[in-house]
mmCIF file of N, CA and C in Angstrom:
data_model
loop_
_atom_site.group_PDB
_atom_site.id
_atom_site.type_symbol
_atom_site.label_atom_id
_atom_site.label_comp_id
_atom_site.label_asym_id
_atom_site.label_seq_id
_atom_site.Cartn_x
_atom_site.Cartn_y
_atom_site.Cartn_z
ATOM 1 N N MET D 3 6.515 -0.798 15.511
ATOM 2 C CA MET D 3 5.206 -1.278 15.116
ATOM 3 C C MET D 3 5.141 -2.802 15.186
ATOM 4 N N LEU D 4 6.236 -3.439 14.797
ATOM 5 C CA LEU D 4 6.265 -4.896 14.853
ATOM 6 C C LEU D 4 6.177 -5.386 16.297
ATOM 7 N N GLU D 5 6.862 -4.721 17.191
ATOM 8 C CA GLU D 5 6.799 -5.116 18.607
ATOM 9 C C GLU D 5 5.399 -4.913 19.164
ATOM 10 N N GLN D 6 4.720 -3.848 18.754
ATOM 11 C CA GLN D 6 3.339 -3.633 19.196
ATOM 12 C C GLN D 6 2.434 -4.742 18.676
ATOM 13 N N ALA D 7 2.627 -5.147 17.428
ATOM 14 C CA ALA D 7 1.824 -6.239 16.862
ATOM 15 C C ALA D 7 2.066 -7.532 17.634
ATOM 16 N N LYS D 8 3.318 -7.811 17.955
ATOM 17 C CA LYS D 8 3.628 -9.032 18.699
ATOM 18 C C LYS D 8 2.968 -9.023 20.075
ATOM 19 N N THR D 9 2.954 -7.869 20.721
ATOM 20 C CA THR D 9 2.305 -7.748 22.019
ATOM 21 C C THR D 9 0.793 -7.925 21.877
ATOM 22 N N ARG D 10 0.220 -7.259 20.883
ATOM 23 C CA ARG D 10 -1.228 -7.312 20.689
ATOM 24 C C ARG D 10 -1.714 -8.727 20.357
ATOM 25 N N PHE D 11 -0.945 -9.466 19.560
ATOM 26 C CA PHE D 11 -1.367 -10.784 19.104
ATOM 27 C C PHE D 11 -0.598 -11.920 19.774
ATOM 28 N N LYS D 12 -0.087 -11.686 20.982
ATOM 29 C CA LYS D 12 0.740 -12.691 21.654
ATOM 30 C C LYS D 12 -0.013 -13.984 21.943
ATOM 31 N N GLU D 13 -1.334 -13.931 22.039
ATOM 32 C CA GLU D 13 -2.137 -15.132 22.309
ATOM 33 C C GLU D 13 -2.474 -15.895 21.032
ATOM 34 N N ASP D 14 -2.182 -15.331 19.879
ATOM 35 C CA ASP D 14 -2.552 -15.945 18.601
ATOM 36 C C ASP D 14 -1.388 -16.758 18.060
ATOM 37 N N ASP D 15 -1.570 -18.062 18.006
ATOM 38 C CA ASP D 15 -0.511 -18.959 17.535
ATOM 39 C C ASP D 15 -0.424 -19.040 16.010
ATOM 40 N N TYR D 16 -1.346 -18.401 15.310
ATOM 41 C CA TYR D 16 -1.398 -18.512 13.850
ATOM 42 C C TYR D 16 -0.676 -17.376 13.134
ATOM 43 N N ILE D 17 0.003 -16.515 13.848
ATOM 44 C CA ILE D 17 0.687 -15.385 13.232
ATOM 45 C C ILE D 17 2.193 -15.608 13.303
ATOM 46 N N ASP D 18 2.828 -15.524 12.149
ATOM 47 C CA ASP D 18 4.284 -15.562 12.067
ATOM 48 C C ASP D 18 4.766 -14.184 11.637
ATOM 49 N N TYR D 19 5.923 -13.789 12.118
ATOM 50 C CA TYR D 19 6.489 -12.486 11.788
ATOM 51 C C TYR D 19 7.758 -12.691 10.983
ATOM 52 N N LEU D 20 7.900 -11.910 9.959
ATOM 53 C CA LEU D 20 9.048 -12.003 9.072
ATOM 54 C C LEU D 20 9.536 -10.594 8.788
ATOM 55 N N ILE D 21 10.828 -10.366 8.970
ATOM 56 C CA ILE D 21 11.424 -9.081 8.629
ATOM 57 C C ILE D 21 12.248 -9.290 7.375
ATOM 58 N N ALA D 22 11.799 -8.664 6.285
ATOM 59 C CA ALA D 22 12.475 -8.837 4.999
ATOM 60 C C ALA D 22 12.018 -7.749 4.040
ATOM 61 N N ASP D 23 12.750 -7.580 2.971
ATOM 62 C CA ASP D 23 12.356 -6.680 1.888
ATOM 63 C C ASP D 23 11.376 -7.446 1.010
ATOM 64 N N TYR D 24 10.105 -7.076 1.042
ATOM 65 C CA TYR D 24 9.090 -7.842 0.321
ATOM 66 C C TYR D 24 9.281 -7.823 -1.190
ATOM 67 N N SER D 25 10.050 -6.876 -1.700
ATOM 68 C CA SER D 25 10.277 -6.845 -3.147
ATOM 69 C C SER D 25 11.400 -7.804 -3.567
ATOM 70 N N GLU D 26 12.153 -8.308 -2.597
ATOM 71 C CA GLU D 26 13.268 -9.216 -2.898
ATOM 72 C C GLU D 26 13.100 -10.614 -2.297
ATOM 73 N N HIS D 27 12.363 -10.708 -1.210
ATOM 74 C CA HIS D 27 12.246 -11.973 -0.478
ATOM 75 C C HIS D 27 11.542 -13.043 -1.318
ATOM 76 N N ARG D 28 12.064 -14.256 -1.252
ATOM 77 C CA ARG D 28 11.447 -15.408 -1.936
ATOM 78 C C ARG D 28 10.566 -16.141 -0.916
ATOM 79 N N PHE D 29 9.278 -15.904 -1.011
ATOM 80 C CA PHE D 29 8.345 -16.553 -0.107
ATOM 81 C C PHE D 29 8.165 -18.005 -0.512
ATOM 82 N N GLU D 30 8.201 -18.900 0.456
ATOM 83 C CA GLU D 30 8.031 -20.322 0.184
ATOM 84 C C GLU D 30 6.627 -20.797 0.525
ATOM 85 N N ASP D 31 5.928 -20.042 1.347
ATOM 86 C CA ASP D 31 4.585 -20.415 1.767
ATOM 87 C C ASP D 31 3.543 -19.691 0.937
ATOM 88 N N LYS D 32 2.307 -20.178 1.030
ATOM 89 C CA LYS D 32 1.150 -19.511 0.448
ATOM 90 C C LYS D 32 0.357 -18.886 1.596
ATOM 91 N N PHE D 33 -0.362 -17.820 1.287
ATOM 92 C CA PHE D 33 -1.063 -17.064 2.316
ATOM 93 C C PHE D 33 -2.516 -16.854 1.935
ATOM 94 N N ASP D 34 -3.369 -16.687 2.951
ATOM 95 C CA ASP D 34 -4.778 -16.375 2.726
ATOM 96 C C ASP D 34 -4.980 -14.880 2.497
ATOM 97 N N ILE D 35 -4.104 -14.081 3.086
ATOM 98 C CA ILE D 35 -4.246 -12.635 2.985
ATOM 99 C C ILE D 35 -2.866 -11.979 3.000
ATOM 100 N N VAL D 36 -2.735 -10.950 2.213
ATOM 101 C CA VAL D 36 -1.551 -10.087 2.230
ATOM 102 C C VAL D 36 -2.064 -8.669 2.415
ATOM 103 N N VAL D 37 -1.497 -7.948 3.393
ATOM 104 C CA VAL D 37 -1.916 -6.588 3.694
ATOM 105 C C VAL D 37 -0.703 -5.678 3.656
ATOM 106 N N SER D 38 -0.858 -4.536 3.008
ATOM 107 C CA SER D 38 0.194 -3.531 2.981
ATOM 108 C C SER D 38 -0.421 -2.173 3.306
ATOM 109 N N SER D 39 0.329 -1.363 4.020
ATOM 110 C CA SER D 39 -0.159 -0.033 4.368
ATOM 111 C C SER D 39 0.969 0.983 4.252
ATOM 112 N N LEU D 40 0.729 1.979 3.422
ATOM 113 C CA LEU D 40 1.629 3.122 3.244
ATOM 114 C C LEU D 40 3.067 2.701 2.966
ATOM 115 N N SER D 41 3.222 1.807 2.006
ATOM 116 C CA SER D 41 4.543 1.303 1.667
ATOM 117 C C SER D 41 4.799 1.257 0.169
ATOM 118 N N ILE D 42 3.856 0.725 -0.577
ATOM 119 C CA ILE D 42 4.078 0.434 -1.985
ATOM 120 C C ILE D 42 4.303 1.701 -2.808
ATOM 121 N N HIS D 43 3.832 2.843 -2.329
ATOM 122 C CA HIS D 43 4.028 4.091 -3.083
ATOM 123 C C HIS D 43 5.501 4.521 -3.142
ATOM 124 N N HIS D 44 6.366 3.802 -2.452
ATOM 125 C CA HIS D 44 7.803 4.081 -2.524
ATOM 126 C C HIS D 44 8.488 3.318 -3.656
ATOM 127 N N LEU D 45 7.760 2.408 -4.312
ATOM 128 C CA LEU D 45 8.319 1.610 -5.393
ATOM 129 C C LEU D 45 8.082 2.283 -6.745
ATOM 130 N N THR D 46 8.960 1.987 -7.701
ATOM 131 C CA THR D 46 8.741 2.446 -9.067
ATOM 132 C C THR D 46 7.523 1.711 -9.642
ATOM 133 N N ASP D 47 7.009 2.199 -10.749
ATOM 134 C CA ASP D 47 5.863 1.539 -11.364
ATOM 135 C C ASP D 47 6.187 0.100 -11.754
ATOM 136 N N GLU D 48 7.357 -0.121 -12.318
ATOM 137 C CA GLU D 48 7.746 -1.489 -12.697
ATOM 138 C C GLU D 48 7.844 -2.391 -11.477
ATOM 139 N N ALA D 49 8.381 -1.872 -10.389
ATOM 140 C CA ALA D 49 8.486 -2.665 -9.158
ATOM 141 C C ALA D 49 7.102 -2.941 -8.569
ATOM 142 N N LYS D 50 6.180 -1.989 -8.697
ATOM 143 C CA LYS D 50 4.801 -2.222 -8.233
ATOM 144 C C LYS D 50 4.177 -3.383 -9.014
ATOM 145 N N LYS D 51 4.311 -3.345 -10.345
ATOM 146 C CA LYS D 51 3.748 -4.416 -11.175
ATOM 147 C C LYS D 51 4.324 -5.774 -10.781
ATOM 148 N N LYS D 52 5.627 -5.829 -10.602
ATOM 149 C CA LYS D 52 6.286 -7.077 -10.216
ATOM 150 C C LYS D 52 5.789 -7.543 -8.848
ATOM 151 N N LEU D 53 5.647 -6.616 -7.922
ATOM 152 C CA LEU D 53 5.153 -6.968 -6.591
ATOM 153 C C LEU D 53 3.726 -7.516 -6.662
ATOM 154 N N PHE D 54 2.861 -6.877 -7.443
ATOM 155 C CA PHE D 54 1.491 -7.369 -7.573
ATOM 156 C C PHE D 54 1.478 -8.784 -8.157
ATOM 157 N N ASP D 55 2.351 -9.054 -9.146
ATOM 158 C CA ASP D 55 2.476 -10.409 -9.696
ATOM 159 C C ASP D 55 2.904 -11.388 -8.607
ATOM 160 N N ASN D 56 3.892 -10.992 -7.800
ATOM 161 C CA ASN D 56 4.393 -11.855 -6.726
ATOM 162 C C ASN D 56 3.333 -12.111 -5.661
ATOM 163 N N ILE D 57 2.573 -11.078 -5.323
ATOM 164 C CA ILE D 57 1.516 -11.242 -4.320
ATOM 165 C C ILE D 57 0.470 -12.225 -4.835
ATOM 166 N N TYR D 58 0.096 -12.083 -6.107
ATOM 167 C CA TYR D 58 -0.869 -13.024 -6.689
ATOM 168 C C TYR D 58 -0.350 -14.461 -6.585
ATOM 169 N N PHE D 59 0.914 -14.642 -6.886
ATOM 170 C CA PHE D 59 1.520 -15.968 -6.865
ATOM 171 C C PHE D 59 1.539 -16.583 -5.467
ATOM 172 N N ILE D 60 1.777 -15.780 -4.425
ATOM 173 C CA ILE D 60 1.892 -16.340 -3.072
ATOM 174 C C ILE D 60 0.558 -16.483 -2.349
ATOM 175 N N LEU D 61 -0.524 -16.011 -2.959
ATOM 176 C CA LEU D 61 -1.831 -16.155 -2.329
ATOM 177 C C LEU D 61 -2.436 -17.523 -2.633
ATOM 178 N N ASN D 62 -3.108 -18.087 -1.631
ATOM 179 C CA ASN D 62 -3.905 -19.281 -1.840
ATOM 180 C C ASN D 62 -5.085 -18.938 -2.741
ATOM 181 N N SER D 63 -5.720 -19.965 -3.310
ATOM 182 C CA SER D 63 -6.958 -19.740 -4.057
ATOM 183 C C SER D 63 -7.941 -19.028 -3.145
ATOM 184 N N ASP D 64 -8.622 -18.060 -3.661
ATOM 185 C CA ASP D 64 -9.581 -17.242 -2.914
ATOM 186 C C ASP D 64 -8.904 -16.322 -1.897
ATOM 187 N N GLY D 65 -7.566 -16.208 -1.974
ATOM 188 C CA GLY D 65 -6.847 -15.296 -1.083
ATOM 189 C C GLY D 65 -7.122 -13.851 -1.457
ATOM 190 N N ILE D 66 -6.870 -12.951 -0.510
ATOM 191 C CA ILE D 66 -7.126 -11.533 -0.780
ATOM 192 C C ILE D 66 -5.889 -10.693 -0.478
ATOM 193 N N PHE D 67 -5.803 -9.603 -1.198
ATOM 194 C CA PHE D 67 -4.756 -8.603 -1.016
ATOM 195 C C PHE D 67 -5.442 -7.282 -0.704
ATOM 196 N N ILE D 68 -4.994 -6.639 0.367
ATOM 197 C CA ILE D 68 -5.507 -5.327 0.749
ATOM 198 C C ILE D 68 -4.332 -4.369 0.816
ATOM 199 N N ASN D 69 -4.466 -3.257 0.112
ATOM 200 C CA ASN D 69 -3.404 -2.259 0.076
ATOM 201 C C ASN D 69 -3.980 -0.891 0.424
ATOM 202 N N ALA D 70 -3.545 -0.343 1.544
ATOM 203 C CA ALA D 70 -3.912 1.011 1.950
ATOM 204 C C ALA D 70 -2.717 1.901 1.640
ATOM 205 N N ASP D 71 -2.907 2.849 0.734
ATOM 206 C CA ASP D 71 -1.744 3.613 0.287
ATOM 207 C C ASP D 71 -2.160 4.938 -0.340
ATOM 208 N N GLN D 72 -1.167 5.683 -0.749
ATOM 209 C CA GLN D 72 -1.354 6.979 -1.397
ATOM 210 C C GLN D 72 -1.299 6.800 -2.906
ATOM 211 N N VAL D 73 -2.097 7.607 -3.617
ATOM 212 C CA VAL D 73 -2.092 7.558 -5.074
ATOM 213 C C VAL D 73 -1.879 8.958 -5.638
ATOM 214 N N LEU D 74 -1.457 8.973 -6.883
ATOM 215 C CA LEU D 74 -1.290 10.207 -7.647
ATOM 216 C C LEU D 74 -2.646 10.597 -8.212
ATOM 217 N N GLY D 75 -2.927 11.877 -8.277
ATOM 218 C CA GLY D 75 -4.164 12.326 -8.899
ATOM 219 C C GLY D 75 -4.169 12.000 -10.379
ATOM 220 N N HIS D 76 -5.342 11.702 -10.921
ATOM 221 C CA HIS D 76 -5.422 11.279 -12.320
ATOM 222 C C HIS D 76 -5.376 12.450 -13.306
ATOM 223 N N THR D 77 -5.422 13.672 -12.818
ATOM 224 C CA THR D 77 -5.177 14.859 -13.643
ATOM 225 C C THR D 77 -4.285 15.789 -12.830
ATOM 226 N N PRO D 78 -3.590 16.715 -13.495
ATOM 227 C CA PRO D 78 -2.759 17.661 -12.736
ATOM 228 C C PRO D 78 -3.568 18.463 -11.708
ATOM 229 N N PHE D 79 -4.790 18.862 -12.058
ATOM 230 C CA PHE D 79 -5.606 19.629 -11.116
ATOM 231 C C PHE D 79 -5.953 18.793 -9.891
ATOM 232 N N ILE D 80 -6.409 17.551 -10.119
ATOM 233 C CA ILE D 80 -6.772 16.675 -8.997
ATOM 234 C C ILE D 80 -5.550 16.410 -8.126
ATOM 235 N N ASP D 81 -4.394 16.179 -8.764
ATOM 236 C CA ASP D 81 -3.186 15.929 -7.980
ATOM 237 C C ASP D 81 -2.817 17.142 -7.139
ATOM 238 N N SER D 82 -2.956 18.349 -7.692
ATOM 239 C CA SER D 82 -2.647 19.558 -6.909
ATOM 240 C C SER D 82 -3.637 19.710 -5.758
ATOM 241 N N MET D 83 -4.886 19.305 -5.972
ATOM 242 C CA MET D 83 -5.874 19.339 -4.897
ATOM 243 C C MET D 83 -5.461 18.388 -3.773
ATOM 244 N N TYR D 84 -5.007 17.175 -4.132
ATOM 245 C CA TYR D 84 -4.524 16.225 -3.131
ATOM 246 C C TYR D 84 -3.346 16.797 -2.354
ATOM 247 N N LYS D 85 -2.382 17.358 -3.069
ATOM 248 C CA LYS D 85 -1.179 17.899 -2.422
ATOM 249 C C LYS D 85 -1.514 19.078 -1.514
ATOM 250 N N ASN D 86 -2.413 19.944 -1.949
ATOM 251 C CA ASN D 86 -2.816 21.079 -1.114
ATOM 252 C C ASN D 86 -3.542 20.624 0.138
ATOM 253 N N ASP D 87 -4.374 19.595 0.012
ATOM 254 C CA ASP D 87 -5.050 19.039 1.186
ATOM 255 C C ASP D 87 -4.016 18.531 2.185
ATOM 256 N N TRP D 88 -3.016 17.780 1.694
ATOM 257 C CA TRP D 88 -1.977 17.252 2.581
ATOM 258 C C TRP D 88 -1.197 18.389 3.238
ATOM 259 N N LYS D 89 -0.816 19.392 2.451
ATOM 260 C CA LYS D 89 -0.050 20.527 2.993
ATOM 261 C C LYS D 89 -0.836 21.232 4.089
ATOM 262 N N ASN D 90 -2.120 21.469 3.856
ATOM 263 C CA ASN D 90 -2.946 22.122 4.876
ATOM 264 C C ASN D 90 -3.004 21.297 6.147
ATOM 265 N N LYS D 91 -3.168 19.988 6.006
ATOM 266 C CA LYS D 91 -3.258 19.125 7.186
ATOM 267 C C LYS D 91 -1.933 19.077 7.945
ATOM 268 N N ILE D 92 -0.836 18.959 7.224
ATOM 269 C CA ILE D 92 0.460 18.865 7.894
ATOM 270 C C ILE D 92 0.809 20.192 8.571
ATOM 271 N N ASN D 93 0.471 21.306 7.929
ATOM 272 C CA ASN D 93 0.778 22.616 8.506
ATOM 273 C C ASN D 93 -0.088 22.936 9.718
ATOM 274 N N MET D 94 -1.265 22.339 9.811
ATOM 275 C CA MET D 94 -2.163 22.562 10.950
ATOM 276 C C MET D 94 -2.054 21.457 11.994
ATOM 277 N N SER D 95 -1.099 20.570 11.848
ATOM 278 C CA SER D 95 -1.018 19.373 12.683
ATOM 279 C C SER D 95 -0.482 19.616 14.090
ATOM 280 N N GLY D 96 0.156 20.746 14.303
ATOM 281 C CA GLY D 96 0.766 20.984 15.601
ATOM 282 C C GLY D 96 2.204 20.493 15.687
ATOM 283 N N LEU D 97 2.719 19.942 14.586
ATOM 284 C CA LEU D 97 4.117 19.514 14.562
ATOM 285 C C LEU D 97 5.031 20.729 14.593
ATOM 286 N N THR D 98 6.249 20.518 15.053
ATOM 287 C CA THR D 98 7.229 21.604 15.057
ATOM 288 C C THR D 98 7.665 21.893 13.624
ATOM 289 N N GLY D 99 8.314 23.019 13.428
ATOM 290 C CA GLY D 99 8.815 23.386 12.106
ATOM 291 C C GLY D 99 9.753 22.347 11.531
ATOM 292 N N SER D 100 10.650 21.816 12.356
ATOM 293 C CA SER D 100 11.587 20.808 11.857
ATOM 294 C C SER D 100 10.867 19.501 11.522
ATOM 295 N N GLU D 101 9.830 19.146 12.280
ATOM 296 C CA GLU D 101 9.055 17.948 11.973
ATOM 297 C C GLU D 101 8.279 18.111 10.663
ATOM 298 N N ILE D 102 7.735 19.297 10.455
ATOM 299 C CA ILE D 102 7.032 19.577 9.200
ATOM 300 C C ILE D 102 8.002 19.522 8.028
ATOM 301 N N GLN D 103 9.179 20.116 8.200
ATOM 302 C CA GLN D 103 10.181 20.069 7.134
ATOM 303 C C GLN D 103 10.595 18.625 6.835
ATOM 304 N N ALA D 104 10.733 17.812 7.858
ATOM 305 C CA ALA D 104 11.080 16.400 7.666
ATOM 306 C C ALA D 104 9.973 15.679 6.887
ATOM 307 N N ALA D 105 8.714 16.019 7.161
ATOM 308 C CA ALA D 105 7.602 15.415 6.428
ATOM 309 C C ALA D 105 7.663 15.798 4.953
ATOM 310 N N TYR D 106 7.967 17.062 4.681
ATOM 311 C CA TYR D 106 8.114 17.508 3.290
ATOM 312 C C TYR D 106 9.276 16.786 2.608
ATOM 313 N N GLU D 107 10.352 16.580 3.323
ATOM 314 C CA GLU D 107 11.511 15.879 2.753
ATOM 315 C C GLU D 107 11.164 14.433 2.417
ATOM 316 N N ARG D 108 10.384 13.786 3.288
ATOM 317 C CA ARG D 108 10.003 12.392 3.040
ATOM 318 C C ARG D 108 9.174 12.247 1.769
ATOM 319 N N THR D 109 8.381 13.267 1.435
ATOM 320 C CA THR D 109 7.547 13.164 0.231
ATOM 321 C C THR D 109 8.396 13.114 -1.041
ATOM 322 N N LYS D 110 9.639 13.541 -0.965
ATOM 323 C CA LYS D 110 10.516 13.483 -2.133
ATOM 324 C C LYS D 110 10.845 12.040 -2.518
ATOM 325 N N LEU D 111 10.623 11.111 -1.605
ATOM 326 C CA LEU D 111 10.877 9.690 -1.878
ATOM 327 C C LEU D 111 9.673 8.988 -2.506
ATOM 328 N N ASP D 112 8.537 9.670 -2.544
ATOM 329 C CA ASP D 112 7.313 9.061 -3.057
ATOM 330 C C ASP D 112 7.397 8.846 -4.567
ATOM 331 N N LYS D 113 6.855 7.718 -4.998
ATOM 332 C CA LYS D 113 6.777 7.377 -6.429
ATOM 333 C C LYS D 113 5.348 6.922 -6.723
ATOM 334 N N MET D 114 4.416 7.792 -6.405
ATOM 335 C CA MET D 114 3.005 7.425 -6.523
ATOM 336 C C MET D 114 2.583 7.286 -7.984
ATOM 337 N N THR D 115 1.554 6.506 -8.175
ATOM 338 C CA THR D 115 0.909 6.359 -9.476
ATOM 339 C C THR D 115 -0.596 6.469 -9.266
ATOM 340 N N THR D 116 -1.330 6.529 -10.344
ATOM 341 C CA THR D 116 -2.773 6.732 -10.222
ATOM 342 C C THR D 116 -3.482 5.478 -9.725
ATOM 343 N N LEU D 117 -4.652 5.689 -9.194
ATOM 344 C CA LEU D 117 -5.519 4.603 -8.754
ATOM 345 C C LEU D 117 -5.859 3.689 -9.931
ATOM 346 N N ASP D 118 -6.209 4.284 -11.075
ATOM 347 C CA ASP D 118 -6.560 3.480 -12.251
ATOM 348 C C ASP D 118 -5.415 2.565 -12.669
ATOM 349 N N ASN D 119 -4.186 3.087 -12.670
ATOM 350 C CA ASN D 119 -3.039 2.244 -13.020
ATOM 351 C C ASN D 119 -2.946 1.042 -12.094
ATOM 352 N N GLN D 120 -3.070 1.280 -10.793
ATOM 353 C CA GLN D 120 -2.920 0.180 -9.850
ATOM 354 C C GLN D 120 -4.034 -0.855 -9.997
ATOM 355 N N ILE D 121 -5.250 -0.401 -10.214
ATOM 356 C CA ILE D 121 -6.350 -1.347 -10.427
ATOM 357 C C ILE D 121 -6.078 -2.183 -11.670
ATOM 358 N N ASN D 122 -5.644 -1.534 -12.746
ATOM 359 C CA ASN D 122 -5.345 -2.270 -13.984
ATOM 360 C C ASN D 122 -4.185 -3.242 -13.793
ATOM 361 N N TRP D 123 -3.158 -2.857 -13.080
ATOM 362 C CA TRP D 123 -2.018 -3.745 -12.841
ATOM 363 C C TRP D 123 -2.436 -4.962 -12.028
ATOM 364 N N LEU D 124 -3.312 -4.761 -11.048
ATOM 365 C CA LEU D 124 -3.800 -5.889 -10.255
ATOM 366 C C LEU D 124 -4.595 -6.855 -11.130
ATOM 367 N N ILE D 125 -5.431 -6.326 -11.993
ATOM 368 C CA ILE D 125 -6.195 -7.174 -12.917
ATOM 369 C C ILE D 125 -5.240 -7.905 -13.849
ATOM 370 N N ASN D 126 -4.239 -7.196 -14.362
ATOM 371 C CA ASN D 126 -3.251 -7.823 -15.256
ATOM 372 C C ASN D 126 -2.451 -8.911 -14.544
ATOM 373 N N SER D 127 -2.310 -8.807 -13.242
ATOM 374 C CA SER D 127 -1.610 -9.830 -12.469
ATOM 375 C C SER D 127 -2.447 -11.091 -12.300
ATOM 376 N N GLY D 128 -3.749 -10.987 -12.568
ATOM 377 C CA GLY D 128 -4.619 -12.158 -12.469
ATOM 378 C C GLY D 128 -5.764 -12.012 -11.484
ATOM 379 N N PHE D 129 -5.753 -10.972 -10.667
ATOM 380 C CA PHE D 129 -6.833 -10.776 -9.695
ATOM 381 C C PHE D 129 -8.145 -10.544 -10.431
ATOM 382 N N LYS D 130 -9.233 -11.114 -9.898
ATOM 383 C CA LYS D 130 -10.540 -11.010 -10.544
ATOM 384 C C LYS D 130 -11.410 -9.930 -9.920
ATOM 385 N N ASP D 131 -11.547 -9.941 -8.615
ATOM 386 C CA ASP D 131 -12.364 -8.940 -7.926
ATOM 387 C C ASP D 131 -11.425 -7.854 -7.412
ATOM 388 N N VAL D 132 -11.380 -6.738 -8.103
ATOM 389 C CA VAL D 132 -10.483 -5.638 -7.741
ATOM 390 C C VAL D 132 -11.313 -4.370 -7.626
ATOM 391 N N ASP D 133 -11.144 -3.660 -6.510
ATOM 392 C CA ASP D 133 -11.887 -2.411 -6.354
ATOM 393 C C ASP D 133 -11.200 -1.524 -5.327
ATOM 394 N N CYS D 134 -11.490 -0.256 -5.435
ATOM 395 C CA CYS D 134 -11.119 0.702 -4.392
ATOM 396 C C CYS D 134 -12.300 0.725 -3.428
ATOM 397 N N VAL D 135 -12.101 0.207 -2.216
ATOM 398 C CA VAL D 135 -13.205 0.105 -1.259
ATOM 399 C C VAL D 135 -13.276 1.298 -0.312
ATOM 400 N N TYR D 136 -12.258 2.172 -0.367
ATOM 401 C CA TYR D 136 -12.260 3.392 0.440
ATOM 402 C C TYR D 136 -11.351 4.409 -0.232
ATOM 403 N N LYS D 137 -11.777 5.658 -0.217
ATOM 404 C CA LYS D 137 -10.951 6.722 -0.788
ATOM 405 C C LYS D 137 -11.220 8.022 -0.051
ATOM 406 N N TYR D 138 -10.162 8.687 0.356
ATOM 407 C CA TYR D 138 -10.244 10.018 0.947
ATOM 408 C C TYR D 138 -9.093 10.824 0.371
ATOM 409 N N PHE D 139 -9.404 11.747 -0.533
ATOM 410 C CA PHE D 139 -8.400 12.467 -1.302
ATOM 411 C C PHE D 139 -7.458 11.439 -1.928
ATOM 412 N N ASN D 140 -6.165 11.483 -1.611
ATOM 413 C CA ASN D 140 -5.241 10.554 -2.274
ATOM 414 C C ASN D 140 -4.945 9.297 -1.456
ATOM 415 N N PHE D 141 -5.666 9.099 -0.369
ATOM 416 C CA PHE D 141 -5.502 7.874 0.420
ATOM 417 C C PHE D 141 -6.586 6.888 0.007
ATOM 418 N N VAL D 142 -6.153 5.684 -0.406
ATOM 419 C CA VAL D 142 -7.101 4.690 -0.896
ATOM 420 C C VAL D 142 -6.866 3.360 -0.202
ATOM 421 N N VAL D 143 -7.892 2.540 -0.198
ATOM 422 C CA VAL D 143 -7.766 1.148 0.218
ATOM 423 C C VAL D 143 -8.247 0.309 -0.958
ATOM 424 N N LEU D 144 -7.318 -0.495 -1.482
ATOM 425 C CA LEU D 144 -7.616 -1.386 -2.603
ATOM 426 C C LEU D 144 -7.842 -2.798 -2.098
ATOM 427 N N PHE D 145 -8.794 -3.469 -2.689
ATOM 428 C CA PHE D 145 -9.119 -4.857 -2.375
ATOM 429 C C PHE D 145 -8.972 -5.660 -3.657
ATOM 430 N N ALA D 146 -8.305 -6.797 -3.582
ATOM 431 C CA ALA D 146 -8.145 -7.678 -4.743
ATOM 432 C C ALA D 146 -8.261 -9.121 -4.275
ATOM 433 N N ARG D 147 -9.067 -9.909 -4.989
ATOM 434 C CA ARG D 147 -9.267 -11.312 -4.614
ATOM 435 C C ARG D 147 -8.811 -12.218 -5.741
ATOM 436 N N LYS D 148 -8.112 -13.266 -5.352
ATOM 437 C CA LYS D 148 -7.646 -14.284 -6.287
ATOM 438 C C LYS D 148 -8.665 -15.412 -6.346
ATOM 439 N N TYR D 149 -8.868 -15.970 -7.510
ATOM 440 C CA TYR D 149 -9.744 -17.141 -7.644
ATOM 441 C C TYR D 149 -8.947 -18.396 -7.637
#
């Protein structure tokens, strides 16, 4: 994916690429935008809170954070509805049996939390404008702006 991004944006001199563990890396620069997709749900709740604090710190004034990720349902029924939707989609995807089994195995690494928790953690980190700007079952896109 990184190589595809480099190819796609090869004419853009304003993009730098960094390979690092974002939960451990000490960023020295400030950024206008931080974007994450389908990653943060692998962190524990405490690590998510710490990451949101770190993202707030590395953003310039008026910087934004966008996170596209999976969330836990806010009730057991809603969560089972999310999981059943995913199971139906993966089983109808045309993947081979071993690929489907691998997808099920990967879900064992998930440490999802609710949408409400994440919105509250972002606000607690200092973000002022925080909202879920897109939601489809358990897939959400969160927007947070720093003042």
